[in-house]
JSON list of C-alpha atoms and ligand atoms in Angstrom, two decimals:
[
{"chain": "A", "resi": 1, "resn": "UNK", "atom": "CA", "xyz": [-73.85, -1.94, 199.64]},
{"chain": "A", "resi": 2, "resn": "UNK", "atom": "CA", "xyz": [-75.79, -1.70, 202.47]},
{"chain": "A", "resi": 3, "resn": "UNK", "atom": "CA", "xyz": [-78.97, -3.55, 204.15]},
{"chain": "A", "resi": 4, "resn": "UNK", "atom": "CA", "xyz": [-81.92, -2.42, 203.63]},
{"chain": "A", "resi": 5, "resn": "UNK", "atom": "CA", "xyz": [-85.54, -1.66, 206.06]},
{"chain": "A", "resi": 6, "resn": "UNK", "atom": "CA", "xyz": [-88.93, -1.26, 205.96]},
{"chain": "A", "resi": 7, "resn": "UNK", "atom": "CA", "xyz": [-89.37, 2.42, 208.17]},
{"chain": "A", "resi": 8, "resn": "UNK", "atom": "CA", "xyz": [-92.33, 0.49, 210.29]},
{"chain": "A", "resi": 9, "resn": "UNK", "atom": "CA", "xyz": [-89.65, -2.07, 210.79]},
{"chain": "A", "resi": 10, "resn": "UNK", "atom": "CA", "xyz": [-86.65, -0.09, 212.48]},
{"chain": "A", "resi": 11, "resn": "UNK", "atom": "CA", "xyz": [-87.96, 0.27, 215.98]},
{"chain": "A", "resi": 12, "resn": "UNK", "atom": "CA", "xyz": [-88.31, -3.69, 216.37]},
{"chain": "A", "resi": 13, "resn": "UNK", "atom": "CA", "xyz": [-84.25, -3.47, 215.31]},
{"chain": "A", "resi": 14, "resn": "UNK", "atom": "CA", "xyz": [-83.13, -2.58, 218.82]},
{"chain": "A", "resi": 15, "resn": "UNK", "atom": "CA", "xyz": [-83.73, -6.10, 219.39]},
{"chain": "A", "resi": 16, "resn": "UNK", "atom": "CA", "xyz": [-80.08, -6.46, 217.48]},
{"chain": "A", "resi": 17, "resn": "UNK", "atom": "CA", "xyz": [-77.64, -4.10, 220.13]},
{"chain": "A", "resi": 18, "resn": "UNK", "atom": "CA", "xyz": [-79.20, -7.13, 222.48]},
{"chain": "A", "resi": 19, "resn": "UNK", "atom": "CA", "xyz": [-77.30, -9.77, 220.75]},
{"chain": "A", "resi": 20, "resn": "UNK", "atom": "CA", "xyz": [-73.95, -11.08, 219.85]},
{"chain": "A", "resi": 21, "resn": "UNK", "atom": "CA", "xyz": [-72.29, -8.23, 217.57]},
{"chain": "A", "resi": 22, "resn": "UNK", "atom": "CA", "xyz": [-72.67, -8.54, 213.76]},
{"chain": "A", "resi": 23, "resn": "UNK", "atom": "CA", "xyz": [-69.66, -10.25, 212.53]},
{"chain": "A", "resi": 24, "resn": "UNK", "atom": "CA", "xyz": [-70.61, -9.12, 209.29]},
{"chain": "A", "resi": 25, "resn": "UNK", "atom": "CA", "xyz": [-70.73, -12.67, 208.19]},
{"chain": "A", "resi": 26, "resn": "UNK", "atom": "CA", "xyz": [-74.09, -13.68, 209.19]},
{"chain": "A", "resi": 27, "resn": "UNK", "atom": "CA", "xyz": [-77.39, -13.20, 206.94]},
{"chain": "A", "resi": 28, "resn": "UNK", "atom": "CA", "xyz": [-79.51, -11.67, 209.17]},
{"chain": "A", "resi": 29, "resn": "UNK", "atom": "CA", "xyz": [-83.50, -10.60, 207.71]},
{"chain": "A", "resi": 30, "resn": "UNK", "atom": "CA", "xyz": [-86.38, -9.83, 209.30]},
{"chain": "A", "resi": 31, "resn": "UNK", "atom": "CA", "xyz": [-90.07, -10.73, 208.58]},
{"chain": "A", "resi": 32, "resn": "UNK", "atom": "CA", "xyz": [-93.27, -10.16, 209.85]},
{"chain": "A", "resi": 33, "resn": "UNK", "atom": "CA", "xyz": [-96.38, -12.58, 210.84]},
{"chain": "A", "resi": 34, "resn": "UNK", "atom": "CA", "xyz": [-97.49, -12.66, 206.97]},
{"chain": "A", "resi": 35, "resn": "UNK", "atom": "CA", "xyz": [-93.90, -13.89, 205.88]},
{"chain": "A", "resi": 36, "resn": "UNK", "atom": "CA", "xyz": [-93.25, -10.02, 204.27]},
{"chain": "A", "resi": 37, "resn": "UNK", "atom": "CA", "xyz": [-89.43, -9.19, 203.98]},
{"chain": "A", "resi": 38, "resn": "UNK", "atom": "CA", "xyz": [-89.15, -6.01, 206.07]},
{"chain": "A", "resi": 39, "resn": "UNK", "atom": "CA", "xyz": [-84.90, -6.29, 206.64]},
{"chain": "A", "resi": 40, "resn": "UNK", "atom": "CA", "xyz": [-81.67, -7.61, 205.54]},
{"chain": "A", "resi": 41, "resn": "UNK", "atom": "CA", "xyz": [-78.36, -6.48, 206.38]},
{"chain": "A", "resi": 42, "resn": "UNK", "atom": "CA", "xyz": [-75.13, -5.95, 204.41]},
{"chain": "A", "resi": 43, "resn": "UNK", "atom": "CA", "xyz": [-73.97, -9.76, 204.39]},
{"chain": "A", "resi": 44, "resn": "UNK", "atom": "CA", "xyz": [-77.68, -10.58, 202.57]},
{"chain": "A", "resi": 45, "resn": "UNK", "atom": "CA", "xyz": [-76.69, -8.08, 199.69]},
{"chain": "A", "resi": 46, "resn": "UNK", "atom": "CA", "xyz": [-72.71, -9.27, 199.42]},
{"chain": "A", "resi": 47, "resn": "UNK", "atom": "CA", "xyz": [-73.92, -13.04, 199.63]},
{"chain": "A", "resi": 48, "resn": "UNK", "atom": "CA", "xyz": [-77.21, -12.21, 196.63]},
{"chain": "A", "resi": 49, "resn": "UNK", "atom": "CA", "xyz": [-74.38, -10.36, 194.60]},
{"chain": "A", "resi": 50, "resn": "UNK", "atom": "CA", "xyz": [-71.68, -13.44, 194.94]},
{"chain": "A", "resi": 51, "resn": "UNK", "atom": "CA", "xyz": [-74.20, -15.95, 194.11]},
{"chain": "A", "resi": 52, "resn": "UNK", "atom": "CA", "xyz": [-75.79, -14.61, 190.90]},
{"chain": "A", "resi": 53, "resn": "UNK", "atom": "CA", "xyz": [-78.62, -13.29, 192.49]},
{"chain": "A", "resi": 54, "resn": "UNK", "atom": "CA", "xyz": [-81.00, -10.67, 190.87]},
{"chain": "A", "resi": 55, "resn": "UNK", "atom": "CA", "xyz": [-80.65, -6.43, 191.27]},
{"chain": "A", "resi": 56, "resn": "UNK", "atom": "CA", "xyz": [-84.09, -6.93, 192.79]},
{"chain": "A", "resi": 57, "resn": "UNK", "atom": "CA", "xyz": [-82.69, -8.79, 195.85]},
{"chain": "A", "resi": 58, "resn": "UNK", "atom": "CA", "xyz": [-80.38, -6.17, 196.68]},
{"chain": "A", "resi": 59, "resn": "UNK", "atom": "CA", "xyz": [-82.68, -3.30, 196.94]},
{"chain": "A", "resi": 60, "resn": "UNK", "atom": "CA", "xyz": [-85.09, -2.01, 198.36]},
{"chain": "A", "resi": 61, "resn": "UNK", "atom": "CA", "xyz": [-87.72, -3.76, 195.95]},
{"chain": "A", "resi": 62, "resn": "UNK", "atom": "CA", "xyz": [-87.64, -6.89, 197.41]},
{"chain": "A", "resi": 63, "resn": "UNK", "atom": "CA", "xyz": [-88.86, -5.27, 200.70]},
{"chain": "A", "resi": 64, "resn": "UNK", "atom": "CA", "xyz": [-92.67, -6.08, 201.38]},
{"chain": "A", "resi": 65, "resn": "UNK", "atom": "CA", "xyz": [-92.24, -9.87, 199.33]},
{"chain": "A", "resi": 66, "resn": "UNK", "atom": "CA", "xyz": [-93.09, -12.28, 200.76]},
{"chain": "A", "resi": 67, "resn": "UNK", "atom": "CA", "xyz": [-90.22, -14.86, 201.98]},
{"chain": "A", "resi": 68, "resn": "UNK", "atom": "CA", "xyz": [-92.55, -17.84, 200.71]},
{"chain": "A", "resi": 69, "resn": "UNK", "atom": "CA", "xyz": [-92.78, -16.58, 196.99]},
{"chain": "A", "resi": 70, "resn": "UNK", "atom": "CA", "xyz": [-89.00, -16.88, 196.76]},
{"chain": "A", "resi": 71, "resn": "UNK", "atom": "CA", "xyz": [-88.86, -20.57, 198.97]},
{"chain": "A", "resi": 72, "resn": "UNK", "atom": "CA", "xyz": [-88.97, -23.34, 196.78]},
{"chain": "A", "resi": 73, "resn": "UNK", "atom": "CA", "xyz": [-92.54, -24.62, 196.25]},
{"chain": "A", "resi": 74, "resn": "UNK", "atom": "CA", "xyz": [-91.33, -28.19, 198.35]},
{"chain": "A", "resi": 75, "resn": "UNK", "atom": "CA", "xyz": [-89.84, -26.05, 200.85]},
{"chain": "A", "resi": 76, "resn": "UNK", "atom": "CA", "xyz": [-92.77, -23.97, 201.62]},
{"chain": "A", "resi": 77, "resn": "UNK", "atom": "CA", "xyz": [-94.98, -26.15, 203.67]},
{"chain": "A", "resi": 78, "resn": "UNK", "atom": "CA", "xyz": [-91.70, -26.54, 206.26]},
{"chain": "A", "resi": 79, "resn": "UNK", "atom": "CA", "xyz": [-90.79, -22.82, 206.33]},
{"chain": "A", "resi": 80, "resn": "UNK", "atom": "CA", "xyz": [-94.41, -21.90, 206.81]},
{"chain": "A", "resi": 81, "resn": "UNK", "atom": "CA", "xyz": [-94.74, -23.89, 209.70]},
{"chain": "A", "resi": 82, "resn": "UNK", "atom": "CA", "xyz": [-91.48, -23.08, 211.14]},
{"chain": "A", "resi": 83, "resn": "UNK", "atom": "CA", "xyz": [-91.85, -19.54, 211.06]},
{"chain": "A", "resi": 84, "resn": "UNK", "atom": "CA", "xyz": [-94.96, -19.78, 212.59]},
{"chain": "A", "resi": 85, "resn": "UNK", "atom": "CA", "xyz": [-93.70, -21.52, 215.42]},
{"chain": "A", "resi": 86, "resn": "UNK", "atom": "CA", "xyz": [-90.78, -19.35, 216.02]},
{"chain": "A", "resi": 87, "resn": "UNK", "atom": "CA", "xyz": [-93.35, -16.55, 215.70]},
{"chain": "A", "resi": 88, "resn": "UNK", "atom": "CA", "xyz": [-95.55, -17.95, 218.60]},
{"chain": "A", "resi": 89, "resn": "UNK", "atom": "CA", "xyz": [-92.56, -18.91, 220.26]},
{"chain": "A", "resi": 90, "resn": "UNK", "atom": "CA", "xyz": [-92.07, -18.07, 224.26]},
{"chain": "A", "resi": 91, "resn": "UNK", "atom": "CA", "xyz": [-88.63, -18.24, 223.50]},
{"chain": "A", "resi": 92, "resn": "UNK", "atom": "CA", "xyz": [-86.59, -14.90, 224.50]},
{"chain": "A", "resi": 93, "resn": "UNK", "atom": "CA", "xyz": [-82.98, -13.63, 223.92]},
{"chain": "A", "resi": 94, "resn": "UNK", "atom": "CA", "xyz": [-80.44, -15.11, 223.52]},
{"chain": "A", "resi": 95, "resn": "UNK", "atom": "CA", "xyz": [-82.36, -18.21, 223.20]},
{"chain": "A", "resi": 96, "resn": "UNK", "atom": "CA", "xyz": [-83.88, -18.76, 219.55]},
{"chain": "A", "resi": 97, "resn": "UNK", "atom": "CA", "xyz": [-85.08, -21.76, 217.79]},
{"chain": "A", "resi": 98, "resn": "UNK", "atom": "CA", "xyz": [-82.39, -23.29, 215.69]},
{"chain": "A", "resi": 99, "resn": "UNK", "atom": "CA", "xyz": [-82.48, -25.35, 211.94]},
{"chain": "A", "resi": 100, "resn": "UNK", "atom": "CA", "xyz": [-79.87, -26.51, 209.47]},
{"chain": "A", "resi": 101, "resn": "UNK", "atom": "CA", "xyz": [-79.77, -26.31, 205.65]},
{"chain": "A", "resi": 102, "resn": "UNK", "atom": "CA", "xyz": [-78.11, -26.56, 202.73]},
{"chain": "A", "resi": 103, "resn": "UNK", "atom": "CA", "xyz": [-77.19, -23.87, 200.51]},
{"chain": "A", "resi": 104, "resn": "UNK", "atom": "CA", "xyz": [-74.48, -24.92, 197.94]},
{"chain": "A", "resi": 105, "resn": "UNK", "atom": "CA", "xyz": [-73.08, -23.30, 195.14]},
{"chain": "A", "resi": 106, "resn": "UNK", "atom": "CA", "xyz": [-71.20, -25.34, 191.98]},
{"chain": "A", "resi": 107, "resn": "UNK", "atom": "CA", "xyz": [-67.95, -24.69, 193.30]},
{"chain": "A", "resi": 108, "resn": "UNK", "atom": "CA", "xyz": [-68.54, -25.59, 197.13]},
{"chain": "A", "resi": 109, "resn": "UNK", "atom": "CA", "xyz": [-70.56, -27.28, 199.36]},
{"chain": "A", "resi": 110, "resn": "UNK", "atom": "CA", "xyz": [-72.33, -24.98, 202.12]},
{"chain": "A", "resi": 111, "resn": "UNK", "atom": "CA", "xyz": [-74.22, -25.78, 205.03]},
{"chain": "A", "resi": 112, "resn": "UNK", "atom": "CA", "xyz": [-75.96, -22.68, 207.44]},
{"chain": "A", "resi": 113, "resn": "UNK", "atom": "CA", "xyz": [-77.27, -22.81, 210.52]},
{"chain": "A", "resi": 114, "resn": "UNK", "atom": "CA", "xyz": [-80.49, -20.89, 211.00]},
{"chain": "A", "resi": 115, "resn": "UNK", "atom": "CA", "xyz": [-81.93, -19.11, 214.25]},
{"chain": "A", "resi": 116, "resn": "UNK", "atom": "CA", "xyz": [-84.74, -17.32, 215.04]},
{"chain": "A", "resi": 117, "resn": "UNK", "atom": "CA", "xyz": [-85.66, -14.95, 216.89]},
{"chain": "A", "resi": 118, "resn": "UNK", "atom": "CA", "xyz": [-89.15, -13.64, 218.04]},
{"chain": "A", "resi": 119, "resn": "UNK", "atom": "CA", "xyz": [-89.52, -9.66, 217.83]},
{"chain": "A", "resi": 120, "resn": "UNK", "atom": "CA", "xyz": [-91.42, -8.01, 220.30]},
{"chain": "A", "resi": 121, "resn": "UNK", "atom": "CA", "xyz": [-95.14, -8.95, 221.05]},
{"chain": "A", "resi": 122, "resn": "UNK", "atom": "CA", "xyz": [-94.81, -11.40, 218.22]},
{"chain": "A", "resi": 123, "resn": "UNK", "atom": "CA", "xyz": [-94.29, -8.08, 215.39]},
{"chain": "A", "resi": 124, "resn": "UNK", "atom": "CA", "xyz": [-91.90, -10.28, 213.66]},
{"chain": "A", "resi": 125, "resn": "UNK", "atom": "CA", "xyz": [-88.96, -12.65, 213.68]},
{"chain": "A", "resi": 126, "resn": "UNK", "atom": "CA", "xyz": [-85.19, -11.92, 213.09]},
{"chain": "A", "resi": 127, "resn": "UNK", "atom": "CA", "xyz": [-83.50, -14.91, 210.97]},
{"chain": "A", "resi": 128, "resn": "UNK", "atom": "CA", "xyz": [-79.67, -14.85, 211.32]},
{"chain": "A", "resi": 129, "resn": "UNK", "atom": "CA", "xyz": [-78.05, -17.25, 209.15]},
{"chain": "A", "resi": 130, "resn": "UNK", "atom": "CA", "xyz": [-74.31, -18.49, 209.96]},
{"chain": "A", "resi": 131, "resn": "UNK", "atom": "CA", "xyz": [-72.38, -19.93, 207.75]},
{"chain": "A", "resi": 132, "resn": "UNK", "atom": "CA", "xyz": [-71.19, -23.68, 209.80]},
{"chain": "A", "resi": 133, "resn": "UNK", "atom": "CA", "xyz": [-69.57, -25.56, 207.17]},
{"chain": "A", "resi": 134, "resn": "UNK", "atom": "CA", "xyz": [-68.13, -24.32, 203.99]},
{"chain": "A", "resi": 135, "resn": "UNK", "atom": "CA", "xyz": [-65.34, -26.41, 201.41]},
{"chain": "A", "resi": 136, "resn": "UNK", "atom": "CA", "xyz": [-65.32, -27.88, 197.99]},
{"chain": "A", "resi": 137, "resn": "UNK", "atom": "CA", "xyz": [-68.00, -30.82, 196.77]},
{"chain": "A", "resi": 138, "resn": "UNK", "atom": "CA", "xyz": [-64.48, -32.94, 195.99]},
{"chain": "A", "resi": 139, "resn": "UNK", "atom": "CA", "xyz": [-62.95, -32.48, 199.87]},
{"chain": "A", "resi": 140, "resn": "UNK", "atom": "CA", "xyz": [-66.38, -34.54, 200.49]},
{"chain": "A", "resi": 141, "resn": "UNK", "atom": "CA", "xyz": [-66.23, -36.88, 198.39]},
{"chain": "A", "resi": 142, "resn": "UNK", "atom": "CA", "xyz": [-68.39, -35.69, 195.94]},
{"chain": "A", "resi": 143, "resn": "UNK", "atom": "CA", "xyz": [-68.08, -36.74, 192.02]},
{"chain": "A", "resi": 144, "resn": "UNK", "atom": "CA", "xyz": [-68.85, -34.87, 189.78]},
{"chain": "A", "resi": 145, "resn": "UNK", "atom": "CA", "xyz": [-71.69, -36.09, 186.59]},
{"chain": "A", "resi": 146, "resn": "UNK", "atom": "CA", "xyz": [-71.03, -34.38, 183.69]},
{"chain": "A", "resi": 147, "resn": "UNK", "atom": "CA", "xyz": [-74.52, -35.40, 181.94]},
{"chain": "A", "resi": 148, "resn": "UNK", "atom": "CA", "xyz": [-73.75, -34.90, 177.97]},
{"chain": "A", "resi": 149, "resn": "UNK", "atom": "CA", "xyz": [-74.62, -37.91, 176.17]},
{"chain": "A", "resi": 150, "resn": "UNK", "atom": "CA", "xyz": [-76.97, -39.36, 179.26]},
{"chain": "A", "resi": 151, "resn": "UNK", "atom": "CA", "xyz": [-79.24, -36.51, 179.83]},
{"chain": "A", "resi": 152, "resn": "UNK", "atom": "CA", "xyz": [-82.04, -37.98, 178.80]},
{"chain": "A", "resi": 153, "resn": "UNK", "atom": "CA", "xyz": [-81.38, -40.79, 181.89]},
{"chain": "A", "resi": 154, "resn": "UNK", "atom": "CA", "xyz": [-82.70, -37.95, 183.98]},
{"chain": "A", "resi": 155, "resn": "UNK", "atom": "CA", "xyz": [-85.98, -36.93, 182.70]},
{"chain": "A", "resi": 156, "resn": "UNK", "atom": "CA", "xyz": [-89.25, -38.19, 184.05]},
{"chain": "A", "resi": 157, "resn": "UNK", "atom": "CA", "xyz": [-91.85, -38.84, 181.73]},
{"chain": "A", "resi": 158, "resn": "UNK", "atom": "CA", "xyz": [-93.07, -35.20, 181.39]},
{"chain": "A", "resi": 159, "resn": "UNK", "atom": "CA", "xyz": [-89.44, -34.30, 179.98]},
{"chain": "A", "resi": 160, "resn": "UNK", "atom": "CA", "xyz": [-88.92, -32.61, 183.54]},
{"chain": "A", "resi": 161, "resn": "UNK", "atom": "CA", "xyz": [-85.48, -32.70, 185.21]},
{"chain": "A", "resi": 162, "resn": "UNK", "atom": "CA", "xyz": [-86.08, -32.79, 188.99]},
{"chain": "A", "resi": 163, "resn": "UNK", "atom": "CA", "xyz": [-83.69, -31.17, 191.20]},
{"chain": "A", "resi": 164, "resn": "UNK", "atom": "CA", "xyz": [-83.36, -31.35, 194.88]},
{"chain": "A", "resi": 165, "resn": "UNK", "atom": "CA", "xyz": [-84.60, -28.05, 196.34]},
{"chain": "A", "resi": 166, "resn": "UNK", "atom": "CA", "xyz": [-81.93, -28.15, 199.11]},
{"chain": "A", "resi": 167, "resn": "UNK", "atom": "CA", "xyz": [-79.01, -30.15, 197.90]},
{"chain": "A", "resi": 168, "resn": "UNK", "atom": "CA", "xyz": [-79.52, -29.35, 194.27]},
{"chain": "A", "resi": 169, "resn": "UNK", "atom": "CA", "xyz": [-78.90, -32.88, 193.18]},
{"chain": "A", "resi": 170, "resn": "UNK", "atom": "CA", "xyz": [-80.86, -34.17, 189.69]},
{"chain": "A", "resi": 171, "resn": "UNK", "atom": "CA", "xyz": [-82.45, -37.19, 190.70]},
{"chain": "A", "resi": 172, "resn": "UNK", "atom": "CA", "xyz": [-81.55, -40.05, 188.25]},
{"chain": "A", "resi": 173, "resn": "UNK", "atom": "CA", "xyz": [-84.74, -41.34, 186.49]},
{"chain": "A", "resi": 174, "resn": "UNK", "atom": "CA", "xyz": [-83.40, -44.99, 185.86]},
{"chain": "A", "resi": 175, "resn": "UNK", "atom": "CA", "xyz": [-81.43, -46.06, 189.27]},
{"chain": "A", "resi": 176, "resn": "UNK", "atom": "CA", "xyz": [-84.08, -45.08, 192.13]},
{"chain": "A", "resi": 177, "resn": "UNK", "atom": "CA", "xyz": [-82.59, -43.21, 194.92]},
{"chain": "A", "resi": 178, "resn": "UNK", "atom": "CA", "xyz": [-79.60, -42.04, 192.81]},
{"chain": "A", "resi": 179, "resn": "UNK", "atom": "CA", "xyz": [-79.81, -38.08, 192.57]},
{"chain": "A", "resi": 180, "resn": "UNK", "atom": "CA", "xyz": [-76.43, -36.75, 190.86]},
{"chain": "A", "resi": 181, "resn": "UNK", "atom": "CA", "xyz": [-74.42, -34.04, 191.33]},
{"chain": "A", "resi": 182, "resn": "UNK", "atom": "CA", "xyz": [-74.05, -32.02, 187.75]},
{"chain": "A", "resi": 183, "resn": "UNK", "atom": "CA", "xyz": [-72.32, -28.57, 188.63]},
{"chain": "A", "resi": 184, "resn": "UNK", "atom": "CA", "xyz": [-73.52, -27.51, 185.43]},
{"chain": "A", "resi": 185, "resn": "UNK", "atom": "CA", "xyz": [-76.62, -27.37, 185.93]},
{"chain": "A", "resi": 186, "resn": "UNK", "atom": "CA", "xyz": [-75.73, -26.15, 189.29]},
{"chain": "A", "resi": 187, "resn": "UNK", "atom": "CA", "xyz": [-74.94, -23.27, 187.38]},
{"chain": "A", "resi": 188, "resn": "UNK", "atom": "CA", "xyz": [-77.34, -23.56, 184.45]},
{"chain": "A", "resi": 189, "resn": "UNK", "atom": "CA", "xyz": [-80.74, -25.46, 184.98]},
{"chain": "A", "resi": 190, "resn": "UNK", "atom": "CA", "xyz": [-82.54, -26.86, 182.15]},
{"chain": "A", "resi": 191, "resn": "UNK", "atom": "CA", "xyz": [-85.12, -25.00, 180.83]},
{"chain": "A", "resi": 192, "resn": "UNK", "atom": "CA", "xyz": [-87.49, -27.54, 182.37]},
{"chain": "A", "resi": 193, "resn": "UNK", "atom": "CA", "xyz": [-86.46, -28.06, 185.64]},
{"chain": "A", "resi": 194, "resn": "UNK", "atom": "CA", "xyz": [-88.67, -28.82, 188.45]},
{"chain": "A", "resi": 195, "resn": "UNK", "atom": "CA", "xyz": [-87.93, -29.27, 192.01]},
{"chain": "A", "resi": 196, "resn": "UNK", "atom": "CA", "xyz": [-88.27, -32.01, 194.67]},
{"chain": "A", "resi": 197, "resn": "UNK", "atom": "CA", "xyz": [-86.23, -33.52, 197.67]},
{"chain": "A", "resi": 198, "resn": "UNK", "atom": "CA", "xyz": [-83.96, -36.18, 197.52]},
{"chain": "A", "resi": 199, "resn": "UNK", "atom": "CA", "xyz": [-84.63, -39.07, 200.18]},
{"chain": "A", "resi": 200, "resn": "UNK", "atom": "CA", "xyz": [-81.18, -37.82, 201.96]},
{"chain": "A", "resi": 201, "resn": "UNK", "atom": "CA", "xyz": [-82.90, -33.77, 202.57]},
{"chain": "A", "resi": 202, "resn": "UNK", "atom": "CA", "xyz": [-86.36, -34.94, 203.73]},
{"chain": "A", "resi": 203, "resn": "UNK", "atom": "CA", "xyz": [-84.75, -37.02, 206.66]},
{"chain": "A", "resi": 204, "resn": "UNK", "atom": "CA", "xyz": [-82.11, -34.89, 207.37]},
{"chain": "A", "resi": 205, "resn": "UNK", "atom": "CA", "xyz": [-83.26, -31.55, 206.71]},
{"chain": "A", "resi": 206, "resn": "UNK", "atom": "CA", "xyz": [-87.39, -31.67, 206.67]},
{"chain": "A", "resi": 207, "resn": "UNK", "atom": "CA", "xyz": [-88.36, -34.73, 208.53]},
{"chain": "A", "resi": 208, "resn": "UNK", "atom": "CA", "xyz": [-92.02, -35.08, 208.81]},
{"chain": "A", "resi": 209, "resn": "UNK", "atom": "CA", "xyz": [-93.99, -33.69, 212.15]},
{"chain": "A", "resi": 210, "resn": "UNK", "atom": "CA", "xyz": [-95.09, -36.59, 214.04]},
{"chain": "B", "resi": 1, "resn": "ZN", "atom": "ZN1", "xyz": [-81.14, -33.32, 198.50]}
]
């Protein structure tokens, strides 16, 4: 179960015995200027295989993808840009440009704290993901929607359900501004599910440049 690199990527790695030592916790990839996953460590592999994630993301095939193809759609736009910037960054150890998100499961609510850091001469950034705040959707006050008989109440009029790409949220199609929290399809998304952000994200998470 261990991380996995691109051989053109392992010299810009000595970058790592510079910083704090790997708690093991942390999520830590690497990408180059075109977005292409060239790295992830041990904690990438253990958090894909806790979370459901695909074989793919725990092996060496998902080396060379880019991180963009697997970033929700919404998302994109803001992790393009950010990456770029961190890319042309002047920023040096141990200083690293910093940004929060959300990354819940059904069970519990999860919020990471992202930094990263320019590789040499720009060949890259390292993205080291901590874990800040981790407990159970009810400890904040969370209730739970179990949809059964109202599901329809959150389909647009293409018969999409829209989720909140960073909460995950299903925004309520008759009260606007009300996006619910379903752990089912948490867990399970409707065969047509499409993606958004909630009012809540976009401040908080992806304000606008300006
Ligand atoms: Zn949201």
């Amino acid at each position: 179960m261990n991380g996995m690199c691109a051989p053109d990527f392992v010299p810009l790695l000595g970058f790592m015995k510079a910083m704090e030592p790997d708690q093991g916790t942390e999520i830590i990839y690497g990408i180059r200027p075109d977005f292409r996953l060239s790295y992830f460590n041990e904690a990438w592999v253990r958090f894909a295989r806790d979370n459901g994630g695909s074989p793919s993301l725990m092996s060496s095939e998902c080396l060379g993808l880019s991180v963009l193809d697997v970033t929700p759609e919404d998302l994109r736009p803001f992790y393009r840009e950010l990456f770029t910037r961190a890319m042309a960054s002047v920023t040096y150890r141990p200083r690293s440009i910093s940004h929060e998100y959300e990354c819940s499961s059904p069970e519990k609510y999860r919020r990471f704290a992202m930094n990263l850091y320019r590789l040499e001469g720009g060949q890259g950034l390292l993205i080291v993901n901590a874990l800040l705040v981790e407990m159970p959707h009810e400890a904040r006050g969370t209730v739970p929607v179990v949809p059964a008989a109202d599901a329809d109440a959150y389909l647009d009029h293409h018969a999409l359900v829209i989720q909140c790409a960073a909460c995950r949220r299903i925004k309520h199609q008759q009260h606007p501004g009300r996006w619910d929290w379903i752990p089912a399809w948490v867990r399970q998304p409707p065969e047509r599910t499409s993606h958004g952000l909630c009012e809540l994200c976009l401040n908080y998470y992806y304000p606008a440049k300006g």
